[in-house]
Coordinates of C-alpha atoms in Angstrom, one line a residue:
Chain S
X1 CA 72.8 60.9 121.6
X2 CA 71.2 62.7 124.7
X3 CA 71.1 61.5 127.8
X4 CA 68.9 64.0 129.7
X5 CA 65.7 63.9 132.0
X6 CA 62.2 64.1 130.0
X7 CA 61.0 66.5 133.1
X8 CA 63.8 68.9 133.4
X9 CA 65.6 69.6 130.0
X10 CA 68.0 72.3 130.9
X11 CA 70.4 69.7 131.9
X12 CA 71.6 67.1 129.6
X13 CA 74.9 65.0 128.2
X14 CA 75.4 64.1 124.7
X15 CA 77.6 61.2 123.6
X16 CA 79.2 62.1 120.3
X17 CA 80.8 58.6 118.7
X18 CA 84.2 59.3 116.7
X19 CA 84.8 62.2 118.3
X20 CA 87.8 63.4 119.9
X21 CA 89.3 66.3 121.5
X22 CA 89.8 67.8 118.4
X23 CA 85.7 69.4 118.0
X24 CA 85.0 68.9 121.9
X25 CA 87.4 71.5 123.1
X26 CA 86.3 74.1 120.2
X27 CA 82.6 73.3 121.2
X28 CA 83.5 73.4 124.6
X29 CA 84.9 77.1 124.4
X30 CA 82.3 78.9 122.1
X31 CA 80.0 77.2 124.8
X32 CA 81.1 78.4 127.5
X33 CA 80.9 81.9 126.3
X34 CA 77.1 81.6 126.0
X35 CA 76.2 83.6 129.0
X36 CA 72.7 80.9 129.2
X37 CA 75.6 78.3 130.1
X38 CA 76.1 77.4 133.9
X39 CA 78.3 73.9 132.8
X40 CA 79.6 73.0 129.7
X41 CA 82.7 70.2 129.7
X42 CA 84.2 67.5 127.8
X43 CA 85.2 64.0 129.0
X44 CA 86.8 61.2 126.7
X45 CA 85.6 58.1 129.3
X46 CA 88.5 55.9 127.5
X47 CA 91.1 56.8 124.8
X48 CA 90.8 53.3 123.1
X49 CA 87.0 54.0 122.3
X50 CA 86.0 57.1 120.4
X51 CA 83.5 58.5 122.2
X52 CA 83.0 61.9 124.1
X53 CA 80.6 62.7 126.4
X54 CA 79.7 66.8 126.3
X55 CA 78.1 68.0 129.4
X56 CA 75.6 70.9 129.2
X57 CA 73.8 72.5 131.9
X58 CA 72.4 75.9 131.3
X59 CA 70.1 78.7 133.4
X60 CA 66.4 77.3 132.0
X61 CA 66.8 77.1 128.2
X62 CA 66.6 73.1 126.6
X63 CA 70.1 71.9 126.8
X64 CA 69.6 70.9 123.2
X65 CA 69.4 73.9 121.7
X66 CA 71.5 76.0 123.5
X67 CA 74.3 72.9 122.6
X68 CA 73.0 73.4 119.0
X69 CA 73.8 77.3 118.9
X70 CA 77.0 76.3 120.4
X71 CA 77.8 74.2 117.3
X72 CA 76.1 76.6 115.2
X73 CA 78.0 79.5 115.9
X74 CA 81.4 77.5 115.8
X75 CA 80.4 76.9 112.2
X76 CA 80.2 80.8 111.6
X77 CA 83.4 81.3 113.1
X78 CA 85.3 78.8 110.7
X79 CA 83.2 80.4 107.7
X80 CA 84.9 84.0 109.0
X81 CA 88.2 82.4 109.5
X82 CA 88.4 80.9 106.1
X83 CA 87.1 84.3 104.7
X84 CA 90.2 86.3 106.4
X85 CA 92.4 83.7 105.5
X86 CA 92.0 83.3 101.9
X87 CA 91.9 87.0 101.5
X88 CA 95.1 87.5 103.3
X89 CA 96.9 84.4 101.0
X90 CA 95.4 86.7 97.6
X91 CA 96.6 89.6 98.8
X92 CA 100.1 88.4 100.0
X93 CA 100.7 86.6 96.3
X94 CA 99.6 89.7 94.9
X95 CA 102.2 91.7 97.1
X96 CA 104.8 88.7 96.2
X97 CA 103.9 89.1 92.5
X98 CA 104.6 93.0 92.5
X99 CA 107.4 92.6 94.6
X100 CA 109.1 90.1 91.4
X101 CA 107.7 92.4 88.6
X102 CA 109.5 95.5 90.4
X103 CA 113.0 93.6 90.8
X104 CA 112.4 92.6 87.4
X105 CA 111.8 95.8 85.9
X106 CA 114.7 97.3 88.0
X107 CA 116.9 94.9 86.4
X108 CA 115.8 95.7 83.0
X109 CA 116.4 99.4 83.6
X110 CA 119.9 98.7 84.9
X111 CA 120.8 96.5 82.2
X112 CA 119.5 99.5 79.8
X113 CA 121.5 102.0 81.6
X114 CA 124.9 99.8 81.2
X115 CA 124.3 98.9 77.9
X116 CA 123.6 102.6 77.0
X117 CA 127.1 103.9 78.5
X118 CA 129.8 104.0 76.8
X119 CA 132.7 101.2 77.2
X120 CA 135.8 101.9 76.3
X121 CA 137.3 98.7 74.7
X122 CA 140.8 97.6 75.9
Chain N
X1 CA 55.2 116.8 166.9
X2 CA 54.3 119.1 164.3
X3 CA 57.9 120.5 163.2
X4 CA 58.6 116.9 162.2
X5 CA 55.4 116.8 159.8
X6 CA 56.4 120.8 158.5
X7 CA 60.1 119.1 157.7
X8 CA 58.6 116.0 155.7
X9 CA 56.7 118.3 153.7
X10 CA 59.4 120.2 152.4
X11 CA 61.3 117.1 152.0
X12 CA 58.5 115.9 150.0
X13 CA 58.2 116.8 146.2
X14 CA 57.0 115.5 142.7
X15 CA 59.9 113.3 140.7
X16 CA 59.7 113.9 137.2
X17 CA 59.7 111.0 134.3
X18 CA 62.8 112.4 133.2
X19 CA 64.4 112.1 136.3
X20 CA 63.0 108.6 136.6
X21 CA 64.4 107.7 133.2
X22 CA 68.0 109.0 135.1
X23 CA 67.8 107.3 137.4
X24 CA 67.0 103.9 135.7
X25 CA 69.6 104.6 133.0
X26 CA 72.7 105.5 135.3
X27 CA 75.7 103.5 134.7
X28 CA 78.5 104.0 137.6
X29 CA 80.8 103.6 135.0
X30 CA 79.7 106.4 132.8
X31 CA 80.7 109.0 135.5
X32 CA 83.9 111.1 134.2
X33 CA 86.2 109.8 136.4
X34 CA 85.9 106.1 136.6
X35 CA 88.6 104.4 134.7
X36 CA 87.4 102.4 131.6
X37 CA 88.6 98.7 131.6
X38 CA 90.3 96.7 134.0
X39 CA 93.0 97.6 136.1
X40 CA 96.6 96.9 134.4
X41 CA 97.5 94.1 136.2
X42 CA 94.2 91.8 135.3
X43 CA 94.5 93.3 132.1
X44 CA 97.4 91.4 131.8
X45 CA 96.0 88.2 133.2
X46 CA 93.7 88.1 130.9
X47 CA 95.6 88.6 127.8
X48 CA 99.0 87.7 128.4
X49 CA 100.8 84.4 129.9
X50 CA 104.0 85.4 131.9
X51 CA 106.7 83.1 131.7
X52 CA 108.7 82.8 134.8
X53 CA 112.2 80.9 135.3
X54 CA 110.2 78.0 137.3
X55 CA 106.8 77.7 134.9
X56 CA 104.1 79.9 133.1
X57 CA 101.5 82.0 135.1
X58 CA 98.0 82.4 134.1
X59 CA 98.1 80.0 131.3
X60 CA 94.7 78.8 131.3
X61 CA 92.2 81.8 129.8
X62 CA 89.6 82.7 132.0
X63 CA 87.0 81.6 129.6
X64 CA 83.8 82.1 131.1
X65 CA 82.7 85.7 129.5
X66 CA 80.9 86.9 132.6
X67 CA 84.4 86.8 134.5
X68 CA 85.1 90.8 134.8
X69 CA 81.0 91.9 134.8
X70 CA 81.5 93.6 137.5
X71 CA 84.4 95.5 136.2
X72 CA 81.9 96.2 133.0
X73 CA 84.2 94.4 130.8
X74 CA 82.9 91.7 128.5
X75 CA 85.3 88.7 128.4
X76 CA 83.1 86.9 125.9
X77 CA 84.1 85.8 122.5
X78 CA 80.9 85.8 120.3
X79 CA 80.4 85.8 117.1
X80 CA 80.2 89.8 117.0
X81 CA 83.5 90.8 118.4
X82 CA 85.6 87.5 116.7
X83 CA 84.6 88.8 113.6
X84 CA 86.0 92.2 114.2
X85 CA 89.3 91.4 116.0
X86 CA 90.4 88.5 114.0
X87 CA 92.9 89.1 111.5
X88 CA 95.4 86.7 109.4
X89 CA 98.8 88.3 108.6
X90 CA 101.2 85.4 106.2
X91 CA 104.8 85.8 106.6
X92 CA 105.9 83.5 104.0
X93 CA 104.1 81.3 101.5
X94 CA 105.9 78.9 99.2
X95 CA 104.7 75.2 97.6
X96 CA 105.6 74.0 100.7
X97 CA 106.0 75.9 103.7
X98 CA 103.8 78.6 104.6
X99 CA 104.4 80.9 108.0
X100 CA 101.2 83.0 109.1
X101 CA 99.9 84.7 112.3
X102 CA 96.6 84.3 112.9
X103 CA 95.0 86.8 115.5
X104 CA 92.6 87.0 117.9
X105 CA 91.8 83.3 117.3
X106 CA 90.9 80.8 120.5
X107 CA 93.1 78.4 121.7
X108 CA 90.9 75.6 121.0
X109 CA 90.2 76.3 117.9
X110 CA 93.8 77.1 116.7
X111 CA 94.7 73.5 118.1
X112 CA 91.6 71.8 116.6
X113 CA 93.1 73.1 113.3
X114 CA 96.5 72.0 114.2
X115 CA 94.8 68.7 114.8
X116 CA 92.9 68.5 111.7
X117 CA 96.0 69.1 109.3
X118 CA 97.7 66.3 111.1
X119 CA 95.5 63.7 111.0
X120 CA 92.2 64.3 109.3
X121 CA 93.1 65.6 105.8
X122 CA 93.2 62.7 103.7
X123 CA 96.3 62.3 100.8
X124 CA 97.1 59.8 98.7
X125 CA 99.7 56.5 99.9
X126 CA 100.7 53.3 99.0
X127 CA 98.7 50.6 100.5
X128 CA 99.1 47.4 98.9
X129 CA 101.9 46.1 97.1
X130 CA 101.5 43.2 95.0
X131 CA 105.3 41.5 95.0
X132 CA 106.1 39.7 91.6
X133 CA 110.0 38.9 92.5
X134 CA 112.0 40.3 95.6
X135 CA 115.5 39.2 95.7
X136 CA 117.3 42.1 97.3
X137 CA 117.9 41.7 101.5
X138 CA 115.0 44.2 102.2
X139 CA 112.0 42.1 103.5
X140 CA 108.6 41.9 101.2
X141 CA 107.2 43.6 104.1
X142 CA 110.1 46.2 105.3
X143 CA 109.6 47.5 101.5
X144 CA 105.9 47.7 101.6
X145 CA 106.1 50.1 104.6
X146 CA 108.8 52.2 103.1
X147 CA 106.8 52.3 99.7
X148 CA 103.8 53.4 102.0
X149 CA 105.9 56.3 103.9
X150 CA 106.7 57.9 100.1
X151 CA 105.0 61.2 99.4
X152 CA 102.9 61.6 96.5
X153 CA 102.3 64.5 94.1
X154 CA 98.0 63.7 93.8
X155 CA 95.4 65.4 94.5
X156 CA 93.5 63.5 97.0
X157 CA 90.1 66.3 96.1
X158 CA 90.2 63.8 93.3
X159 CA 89.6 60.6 94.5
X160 CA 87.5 58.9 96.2
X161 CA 87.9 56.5 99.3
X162 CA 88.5 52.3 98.6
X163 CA 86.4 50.4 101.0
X164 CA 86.4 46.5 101.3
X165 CA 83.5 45.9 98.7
X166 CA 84.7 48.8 96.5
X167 CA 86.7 47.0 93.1
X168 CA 89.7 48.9 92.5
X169 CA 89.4 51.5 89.7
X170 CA 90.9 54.4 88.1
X171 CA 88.5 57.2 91.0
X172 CA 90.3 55.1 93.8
X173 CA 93.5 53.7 92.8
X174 CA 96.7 55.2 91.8
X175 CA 99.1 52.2 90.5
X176 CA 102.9 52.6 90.4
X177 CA 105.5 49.7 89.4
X178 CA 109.0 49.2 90.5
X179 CA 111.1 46.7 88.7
X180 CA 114.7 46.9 89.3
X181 CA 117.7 44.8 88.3
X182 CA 121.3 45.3 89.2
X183 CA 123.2 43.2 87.1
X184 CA 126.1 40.6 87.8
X185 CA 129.3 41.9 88.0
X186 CA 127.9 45.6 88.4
X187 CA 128.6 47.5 91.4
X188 CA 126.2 48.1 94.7
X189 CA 123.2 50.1 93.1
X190 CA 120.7 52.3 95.3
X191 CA 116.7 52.1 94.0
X192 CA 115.2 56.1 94.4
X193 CA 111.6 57.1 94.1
X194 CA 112.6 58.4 91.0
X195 CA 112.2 54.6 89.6
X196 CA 109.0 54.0 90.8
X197 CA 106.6 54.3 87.2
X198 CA 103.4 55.9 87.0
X199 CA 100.7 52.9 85.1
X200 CA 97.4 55.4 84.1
X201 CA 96.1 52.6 82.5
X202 CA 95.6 50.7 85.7
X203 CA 97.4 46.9 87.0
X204 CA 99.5 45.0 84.3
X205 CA 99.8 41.8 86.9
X206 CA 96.9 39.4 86.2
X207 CA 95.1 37.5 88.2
X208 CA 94.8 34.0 88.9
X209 CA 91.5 32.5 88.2
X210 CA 90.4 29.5 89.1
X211 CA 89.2 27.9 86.1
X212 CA 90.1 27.9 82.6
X213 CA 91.3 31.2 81.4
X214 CA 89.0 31.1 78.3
X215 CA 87.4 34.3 79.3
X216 CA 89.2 38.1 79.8
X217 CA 92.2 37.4 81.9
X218 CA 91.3 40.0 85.1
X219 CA 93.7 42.2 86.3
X220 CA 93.9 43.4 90.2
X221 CA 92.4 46.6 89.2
X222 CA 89.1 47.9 86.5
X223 CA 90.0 50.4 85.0
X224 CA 87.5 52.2 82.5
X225 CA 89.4 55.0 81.1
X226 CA 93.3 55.8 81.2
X227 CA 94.2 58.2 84.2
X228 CA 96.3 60.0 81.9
X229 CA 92.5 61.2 80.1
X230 CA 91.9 63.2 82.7
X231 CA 92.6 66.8 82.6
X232 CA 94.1 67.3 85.5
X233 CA 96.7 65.0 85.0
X234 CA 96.9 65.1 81.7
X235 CA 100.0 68.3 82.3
X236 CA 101.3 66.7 86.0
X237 CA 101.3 63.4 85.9
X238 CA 101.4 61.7 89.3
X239 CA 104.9 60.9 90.6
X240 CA 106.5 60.7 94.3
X241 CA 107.1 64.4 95.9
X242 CA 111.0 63.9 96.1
X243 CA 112.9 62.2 93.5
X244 CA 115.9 61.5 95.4
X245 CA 114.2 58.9 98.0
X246 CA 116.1 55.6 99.1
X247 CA 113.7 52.9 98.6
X248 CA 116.5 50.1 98.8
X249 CA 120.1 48.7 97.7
X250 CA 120.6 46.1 95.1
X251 CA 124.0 44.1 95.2
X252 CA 124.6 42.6 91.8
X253 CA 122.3 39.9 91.0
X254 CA 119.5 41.4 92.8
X255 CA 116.1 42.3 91.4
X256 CA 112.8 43.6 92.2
X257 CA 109.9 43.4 90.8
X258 CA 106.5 44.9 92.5
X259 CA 103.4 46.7 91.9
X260 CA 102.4 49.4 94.3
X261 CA 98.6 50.5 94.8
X262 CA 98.0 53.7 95.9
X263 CA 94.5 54.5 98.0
X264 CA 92.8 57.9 99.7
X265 CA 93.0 57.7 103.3
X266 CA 93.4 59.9 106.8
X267 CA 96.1 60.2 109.2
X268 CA 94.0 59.3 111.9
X269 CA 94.9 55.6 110.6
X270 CA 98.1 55.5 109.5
X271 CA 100.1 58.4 109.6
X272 CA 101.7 57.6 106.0
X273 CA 98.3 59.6 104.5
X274 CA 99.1 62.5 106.8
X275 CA 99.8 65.6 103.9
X276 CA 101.9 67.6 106.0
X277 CA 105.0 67.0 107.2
X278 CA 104.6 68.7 110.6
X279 CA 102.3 71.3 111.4
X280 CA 102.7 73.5 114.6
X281 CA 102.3 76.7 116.3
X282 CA 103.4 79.0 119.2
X283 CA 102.1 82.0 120.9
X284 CA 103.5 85.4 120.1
X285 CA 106.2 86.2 122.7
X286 CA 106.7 89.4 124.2
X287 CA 110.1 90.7 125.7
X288 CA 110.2 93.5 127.9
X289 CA 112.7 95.5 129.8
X290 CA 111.9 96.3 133.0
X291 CA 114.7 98.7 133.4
X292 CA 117.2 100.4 131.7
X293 CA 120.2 98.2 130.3
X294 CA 122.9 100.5 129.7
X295 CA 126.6 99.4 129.7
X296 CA 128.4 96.7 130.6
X297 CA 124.6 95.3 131.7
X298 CA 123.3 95.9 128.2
X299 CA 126.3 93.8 126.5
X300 CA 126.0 91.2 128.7
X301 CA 122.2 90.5 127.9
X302 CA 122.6 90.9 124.0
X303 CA 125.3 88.3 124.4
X304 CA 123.6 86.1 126.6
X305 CA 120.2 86.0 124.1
X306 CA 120.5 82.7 121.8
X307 CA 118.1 84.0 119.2
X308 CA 119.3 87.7 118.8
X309 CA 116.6 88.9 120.1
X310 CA 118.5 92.2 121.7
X311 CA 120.5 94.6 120.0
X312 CA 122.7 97.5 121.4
X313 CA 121.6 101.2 120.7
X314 CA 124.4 104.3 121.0
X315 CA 122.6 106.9 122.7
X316 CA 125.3 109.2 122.0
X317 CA 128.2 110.4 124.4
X318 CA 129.7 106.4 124.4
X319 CA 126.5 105.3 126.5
X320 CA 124.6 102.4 125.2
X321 CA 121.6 101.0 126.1
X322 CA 119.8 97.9 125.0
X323 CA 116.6 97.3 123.2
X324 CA 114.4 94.5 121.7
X325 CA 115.2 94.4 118.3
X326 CA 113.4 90.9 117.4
X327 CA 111.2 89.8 120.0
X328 CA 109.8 87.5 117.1
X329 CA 112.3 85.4 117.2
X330 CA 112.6 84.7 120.8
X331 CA 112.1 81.1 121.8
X332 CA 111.4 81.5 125.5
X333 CA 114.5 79.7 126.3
X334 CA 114.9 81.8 129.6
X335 CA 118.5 82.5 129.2
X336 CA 117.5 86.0 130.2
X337 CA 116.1 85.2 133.4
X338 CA 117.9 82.6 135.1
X339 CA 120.2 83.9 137.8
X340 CA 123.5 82.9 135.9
X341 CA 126.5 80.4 136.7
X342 CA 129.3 82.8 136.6
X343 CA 130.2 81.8 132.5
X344 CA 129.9 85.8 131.3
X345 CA 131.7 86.9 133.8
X346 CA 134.3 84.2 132.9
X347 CA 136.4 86.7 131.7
X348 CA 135.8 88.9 135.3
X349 CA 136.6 85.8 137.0
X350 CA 139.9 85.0 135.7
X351 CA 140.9 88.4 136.9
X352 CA 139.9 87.8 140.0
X353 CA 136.9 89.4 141.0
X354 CA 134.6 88.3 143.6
X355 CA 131.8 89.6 142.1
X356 CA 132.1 87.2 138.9
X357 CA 130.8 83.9 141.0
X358 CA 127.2 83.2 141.1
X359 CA 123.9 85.8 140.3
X360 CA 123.8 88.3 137.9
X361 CA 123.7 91.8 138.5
X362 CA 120.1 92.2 136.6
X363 CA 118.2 89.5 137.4
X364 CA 114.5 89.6 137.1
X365 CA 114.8 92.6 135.0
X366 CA 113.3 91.2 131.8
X367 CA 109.5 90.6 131.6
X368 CA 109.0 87.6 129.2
X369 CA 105.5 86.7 128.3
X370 CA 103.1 85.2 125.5
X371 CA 99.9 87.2 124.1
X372 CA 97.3 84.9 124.2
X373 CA 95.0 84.6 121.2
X374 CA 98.0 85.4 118.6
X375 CA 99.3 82.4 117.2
X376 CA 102.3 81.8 114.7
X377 CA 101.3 78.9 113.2
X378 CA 103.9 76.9 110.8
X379 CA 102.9 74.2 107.9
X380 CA 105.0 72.3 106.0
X381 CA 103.2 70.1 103.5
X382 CA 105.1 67.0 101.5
X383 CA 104.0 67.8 98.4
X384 CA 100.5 66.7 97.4
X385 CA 99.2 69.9 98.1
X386 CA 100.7 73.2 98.7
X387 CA 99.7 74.7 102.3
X388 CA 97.1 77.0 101.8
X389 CA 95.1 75.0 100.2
X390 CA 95.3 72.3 103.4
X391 CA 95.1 74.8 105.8
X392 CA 91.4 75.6 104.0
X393 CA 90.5 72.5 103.4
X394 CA 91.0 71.6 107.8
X395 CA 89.1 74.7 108.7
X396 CA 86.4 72.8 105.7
X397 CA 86.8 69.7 107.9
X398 CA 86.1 71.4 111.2
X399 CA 82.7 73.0 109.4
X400 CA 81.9 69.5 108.5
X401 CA 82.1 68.0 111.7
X402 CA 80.0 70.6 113.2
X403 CA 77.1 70.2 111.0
X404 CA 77.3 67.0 110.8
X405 CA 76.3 67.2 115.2
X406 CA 74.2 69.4 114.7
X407 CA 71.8 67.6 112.2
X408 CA 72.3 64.3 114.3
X409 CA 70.7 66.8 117.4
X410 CA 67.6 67.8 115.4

C-alpha cells in the first residue's frame, strides 16, 4: 500500500502488513545506499499489529520504483549469498572427506608396516 | 594606458582541446602525493567498533554511501562491490551444529537471517493430542505441551500446511501414539520419546458419529496411501530427534493412552515449530597491544585473559613478551581493560607492597574492538534438518519475502 501524493511522487510511505523488522531493516539498508535516496526509514506504529510503515523520499525519481530497486537488489544479494554459501559447505565436506580418507589410509599403512615386522613371540 | 593593453596581450593565448580535456578530467586525488583512502583514524570508524571499559564506540555504521565523497571514498554497498567482498569461510559442519564466518555481509541482513531461522522456518510438531485414557498425575493438558515441545526427525519440505477447512491427511499430518502401562506392584517407571510409535497408516481412534454406524466408521484422519509408501521415508522412518526424552512418570497402576497429531507450522506462532535450537552470531573481535608486554606485565595479562586468548613468547636471553595467540576466542569480557582490584597482585600484597592496591600498571594498553561486516554466526538445529540446509532455506525465505513486495508494488 502507498500512501503518497498523486502531484509529487518522489515522496511516498508504504505500509507493508505482516511485516516486521526482520525485511524492513534489510530493505532499509540496501536503501539507503541508493545514492537517489534523501530518506528511507522504518517504523512498526504498534508491536501487537503487524504492520510497517517504510518511508521513502528520494532526489526526483518516483518513490515507487526506486523502493522497488531497493527490494530488487536485496533479492540479488541473497541469490549471491546463497551462491557463496553452498559452495563453501561443498567444498568444506569435500576437504572433511579427504581429511577421513587420509587418516584412513595412514592407518592402513601403519597397520601394514606392524604387521610386516617381525615379532618376536615370548 | 597602453602598457596595461601590451601586458594583456601577452597574457592572452589560444587554449587547446587537449588542455581543455585536462582540465575537465583533473581529479585532486590523482596528484602523486595525495594519500589514497581515508585517514587511519576514520578508517577505523568506519570498519571497526572499539570496545571501551564503559560501552562500545561507533557502533552504528555510517550507512549512508555518500558519507566520505569528499574524501573520494565510496562507502556504498551495491550490488557490485557485495559481490566481490563477500566471502563464507565454515569452521565446523556436523548434523547438528554448524560454525561459519560469513564476510563482508550487512548487519541487517545477517540479523534478518538470524531472525528467519528462529522463527520463520517451518518444522514439524505436535499439535493435537487426542487423549484415550490418562491416569498418571501429569495433567491432559501439561502432557500435550510437552508432547508439542518434542523434536522431530521430518522433513517439513515435505508437507504441506493444515488449515481449519483442510481434512487431516497423510501430506499434512504425521500421527504418533503413546500407550503406556506401568503395572501393579512394578516399580516408578519413566515414559521417553523413545515410546512414542510412528502410525504411517494414519489415526486408529475412530470417531464418534452421530447416527448409526452402518456406514465406514471415520477415523480423525483420511488417509489415502500409507506414509511408509513414500520414498523418502520408506529408509528413515519418522521418529522424535532424541530418544532419551522424559515425557512423564508412571507409578504402578498408571496408564496412558493418547494419540499425537503432528502438523507444519512456523515459529512465529508457537516456538515448538522453531527447527533450530538457538541460532546466534557475534562480530569478529580484534585484540591489540598497544605496547610491548614484556615480563612480569606480560604474565600478568595472559593470566588475567578468561578465554586464553594471550600466550607468552621467549624472545630469547629470559625476556618474554606477550602476543595474541587466539583473538578468536575472545569474548569481550574486558578483563583486560578494567583498572584491576588488587587480586593479581594478591601475591605482591601479602608481601607488603604498596604498589599491589588498586590500578594496574598497564591499563589501557590493550585495544579491543569488533570488525564490522564479519560475523561468526552459530546454528544448532534439533534434528529435523541438519544446518545447512536451514541456513539456505532462511536466505530462500528472505528472497521470498522480497518478491513477494515487490509484485504487490507493481
Amino acid at each position: 500500500m502507498e500512501h503518497g501524493s498523486f502531484k509529487d511522487n518522489s515522496h511516498a510511505t508504504f505500509t507493508l502488513g505482516e511485516e516486521d523488522h526482520t525485511l524492513a531493516n534489510a530493505v532499509r539498508f540496501v536503501l539507503n545506499q541508493d545514492p537517489r535516496v534523501t530518506v528511507g526509514a522504518y517504523t512498526i506504529p504498534h508491536p501487537s499489529l503487524e504492520k510497517v510503515n517504510i518511508r521513502v523520499q528520494t532526489t526526483g525519481d518516483p518513490a515507487k520504483e526506486v523502493f522497488k530497486d531497493a527490494c530488487q537488489e536485496l533479492m540479488q544479494m541473497n541469490r549471491h549469498v546463497r551462491s557463496v554459501f553452498d559452495k563453501a559447505v561443498t567444498e568444506y565436506k569435500a576437504e572433511e572427506e579427504r581429511k577421513v580418507k587420509k587418516a584412513a589410509e595412514e592407518l592402513q599403512r601403519q597397520r601394514e608396516l606392524f604387521g610386516s615386522m617381525d615379532i618376536e613371540s615370548n | 594606458m597602453e602598457s596595461v593593453v601590451e601586458e594583456e596581450e601577452e597574457v592572452r593565448r589560444i587554449v587547446t582541446d587537449e588542455e581543455k580535456l585536462e582540465a575537465k578530467n583533473f581529479n585532486v586525488f590523482d596528484l602523486p602525493d595525495v594519500p589514497k583512502g581515508l585517514p587511519p583514524h576514520l578508517e577505523l570508524q568506519r570498519t571497526r567498533v572499539v570496545c571501551e571499559v564503559g560501552a562500545p564506540l561507533h557502533a552504528t555504521g555510517t550507512i549512508y554511501s555518500g558519507a566520505y565523497i569528499s574524501s573520494g571514498v565510496d562507502n556504498s554497498v551495491n550490488l557490485e562491490n557485495f559481490s566481490e567482498n563477500f566471502k563464507v569461510d565454515v569452521i565446523s559442519l556436523t548434523k547438528t551444529d554448524m560454525v561459519f564466518d560469513m564476510i563482508g555481509i550487512p548487519p541487517g541482513i545477517a540479523n534478518a537471517f538470524r531472525r528467519i531461522l528462529l522463527a520463520e522456518l517451518p518444522s514439524m510438531a505436535i499439535e493435537k493430542v487426542f487423549v484415550v485414557n490418562n491416569t498418571s498425575i501429569i495433567q491432559d493438558e501439561v502432557l500435550a505441551h510437552r508432547l508439542g515441545l518434542i523434536p522431530l526427525v521430518a522433513d517439513p519440505r515435505l508437507f504441506e500446511y493444515l488449515s481449519e477447512n483442510d481434512q487431516p491427511n497423510e501430506r499434512n499430518t504425521i500421527v504418533f501414539k503413546l500407550h503406556v502401562k506401568c503395572p501393579k506392584g512394578d516399580p516408578r517407571r519413566k515414559v521417553l520419546s523413545s515410546e512414542l510409535k510412528w502410525l504411517p497408516n494414519g489415526s486408529e481412534l475412530l470417531k464418534e458419529s452421530a447416527g448409526g454406524s452402518t456406514t465406514n466408521p471415520k477415523t480423525h484422519t483420511s488417509f489415502s496411501r500409507s506414509q511408509d509408501s513414500f520414498p523418502e521415508f520408506a529408509d528413515n522412518p519418522i521418529m522424535p530427534s532424541f530418544e532419551d526424552i522424559l515425557i512423564a512418570k508412571l507409578g504402578p497402576g498408571q496408564e496412558i493412552e493418547l494419540e499425537a497429531h503432528a502438523v507444519k507450522g512456523i515459529g512465529k506462532i508457537h516456538a515448538k515449530w522453531s527447527p533450530v535450537a538457538t541460532a546466534w552470531y557475534r562480530m569478529f573481535p580484534e585484540v591489540i597491544l598497544l605496547k610491548e608486554f614484556e615480563g612480569k606485565h606480560a604474565e600478568e595479562l595472559v593470566k588475567v585473559c578468561p578465554k586464553k586468548v594471550f600466550d607468552i613468547e621467549e624472545m630469547g636471553q629470559g625476556r618474554k613478551r606477550a602476543t595474541v595467540a587466539r583473538p578468536r576466542d575472545c569474548s569481550l569480557c574486558r578483563e583486560c581493560l578494567r583498572e584491576g582490584d588488587g587480586a593479581i597482585e594478591g601475591e605482591a600484597k601479602s608481601k607488603g607492597k604498596a604498589e599491589a592496591k588498586g590500578k594496574r600498571e598497564w591499563v589501557d594498553q590493550v585495544a579491543l574492538r569488533r570488525v564490522k561486516n564479519h560475523f561468526i554466526f552459530t546454528i544448532e538445529s534439533t534434528g529435523s534438518q541438519p544446518p545447512d540446509v536451514l541456513f539456505t532455506e532462511a536466505v530462500k525465505i528472505l528472497e521470498d519475502k522480497c518478491e513477494s513486495v515487490i509484485s504487490e508494488l507493481s
